[in-house]
XYZ file of C-alpha atoms in Angstrom:
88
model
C 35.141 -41.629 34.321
C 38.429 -41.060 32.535
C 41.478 -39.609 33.782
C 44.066 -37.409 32.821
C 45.920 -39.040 29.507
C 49.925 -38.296 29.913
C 52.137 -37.101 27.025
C 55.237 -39.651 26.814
C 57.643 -36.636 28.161
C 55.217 -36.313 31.297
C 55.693 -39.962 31.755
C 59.399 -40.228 31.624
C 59.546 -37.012 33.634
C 57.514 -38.709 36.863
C 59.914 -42.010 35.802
C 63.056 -40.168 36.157
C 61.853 -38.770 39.672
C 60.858 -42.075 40.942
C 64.767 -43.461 39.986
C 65.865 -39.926 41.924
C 64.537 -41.442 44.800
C 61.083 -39.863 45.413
C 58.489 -42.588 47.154
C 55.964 -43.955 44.194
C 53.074 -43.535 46.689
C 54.082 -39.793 46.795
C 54.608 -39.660 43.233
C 50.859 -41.640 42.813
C 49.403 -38.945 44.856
C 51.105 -36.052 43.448
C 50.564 -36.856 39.919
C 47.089 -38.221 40.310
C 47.757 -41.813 39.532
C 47.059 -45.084 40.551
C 50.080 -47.109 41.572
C 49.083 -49.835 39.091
C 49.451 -47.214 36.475
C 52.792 -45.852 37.874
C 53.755 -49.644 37.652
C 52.513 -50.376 33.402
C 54.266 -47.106 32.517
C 57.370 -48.577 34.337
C 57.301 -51.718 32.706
C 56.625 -49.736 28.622
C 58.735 -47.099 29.364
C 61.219 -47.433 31.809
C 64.991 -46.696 30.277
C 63.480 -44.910 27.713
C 63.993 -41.174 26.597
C 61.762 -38.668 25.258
C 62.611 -39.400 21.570
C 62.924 -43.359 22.510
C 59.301 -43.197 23.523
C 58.128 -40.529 20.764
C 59.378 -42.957 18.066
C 57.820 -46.367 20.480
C 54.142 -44.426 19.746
C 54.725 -43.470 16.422
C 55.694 -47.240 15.304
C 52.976 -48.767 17.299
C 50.452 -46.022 15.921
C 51.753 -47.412 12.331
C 51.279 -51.081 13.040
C 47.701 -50.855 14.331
C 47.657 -48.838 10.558
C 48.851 -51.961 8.612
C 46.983 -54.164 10.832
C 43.657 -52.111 9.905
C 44.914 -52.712 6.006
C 45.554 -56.373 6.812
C 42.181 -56.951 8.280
C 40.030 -55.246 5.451
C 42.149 -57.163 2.784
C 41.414 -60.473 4.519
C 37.733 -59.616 4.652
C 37.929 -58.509 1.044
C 39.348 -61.701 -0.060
C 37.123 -63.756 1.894
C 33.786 -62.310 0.007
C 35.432 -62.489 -3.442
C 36.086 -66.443 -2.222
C 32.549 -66.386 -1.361
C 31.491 -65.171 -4.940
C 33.667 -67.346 -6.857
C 32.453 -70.402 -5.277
C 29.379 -70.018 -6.083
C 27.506 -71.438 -9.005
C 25.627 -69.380 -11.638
């Protein structure tokens, strides 16, 4: 079963009320989240603003692009290796 998937201002948001002082088990329960969770969104995102994070996805989003791109070029090399090598 999958839960609930947080926008990065919904994130900070439940951040910046844990740093106000509210308990993270109340927060956990409140929110719906496990405190391992609470803890991994504390560790990517804590310090960070809204934009801060916004811009964090969008570069991450665009290196898993180029990584894609890598990948099929390294594949795509490989079989014209493959060809080459062989003899007609």
């Amino acid at each position: 079963m999958r839960g609930k998937r947080f926008k990065e201002e919904q994130i900070i948001a439940v951040l910046k009320e844990a740093e106000a002082g509210v308990g993270v088990t109340e927060l956990c329960r409140k929110y719906g989240i496990c405190d391992g969770t609470f803890y991994n969104w504390k560790a990517k995102y804590g310090g960070l603003t809204v934009s801060e994070a916004q811009r964090l996805k969008s570069l991450e989003d665009e290196n898993r692009r180029l990584k894609h791109i890598v990948a099929e070029q390294a594949l795509d090399i490989q079989a014209l290796k493959a060809v080459v090598s062989k003899n007609f």
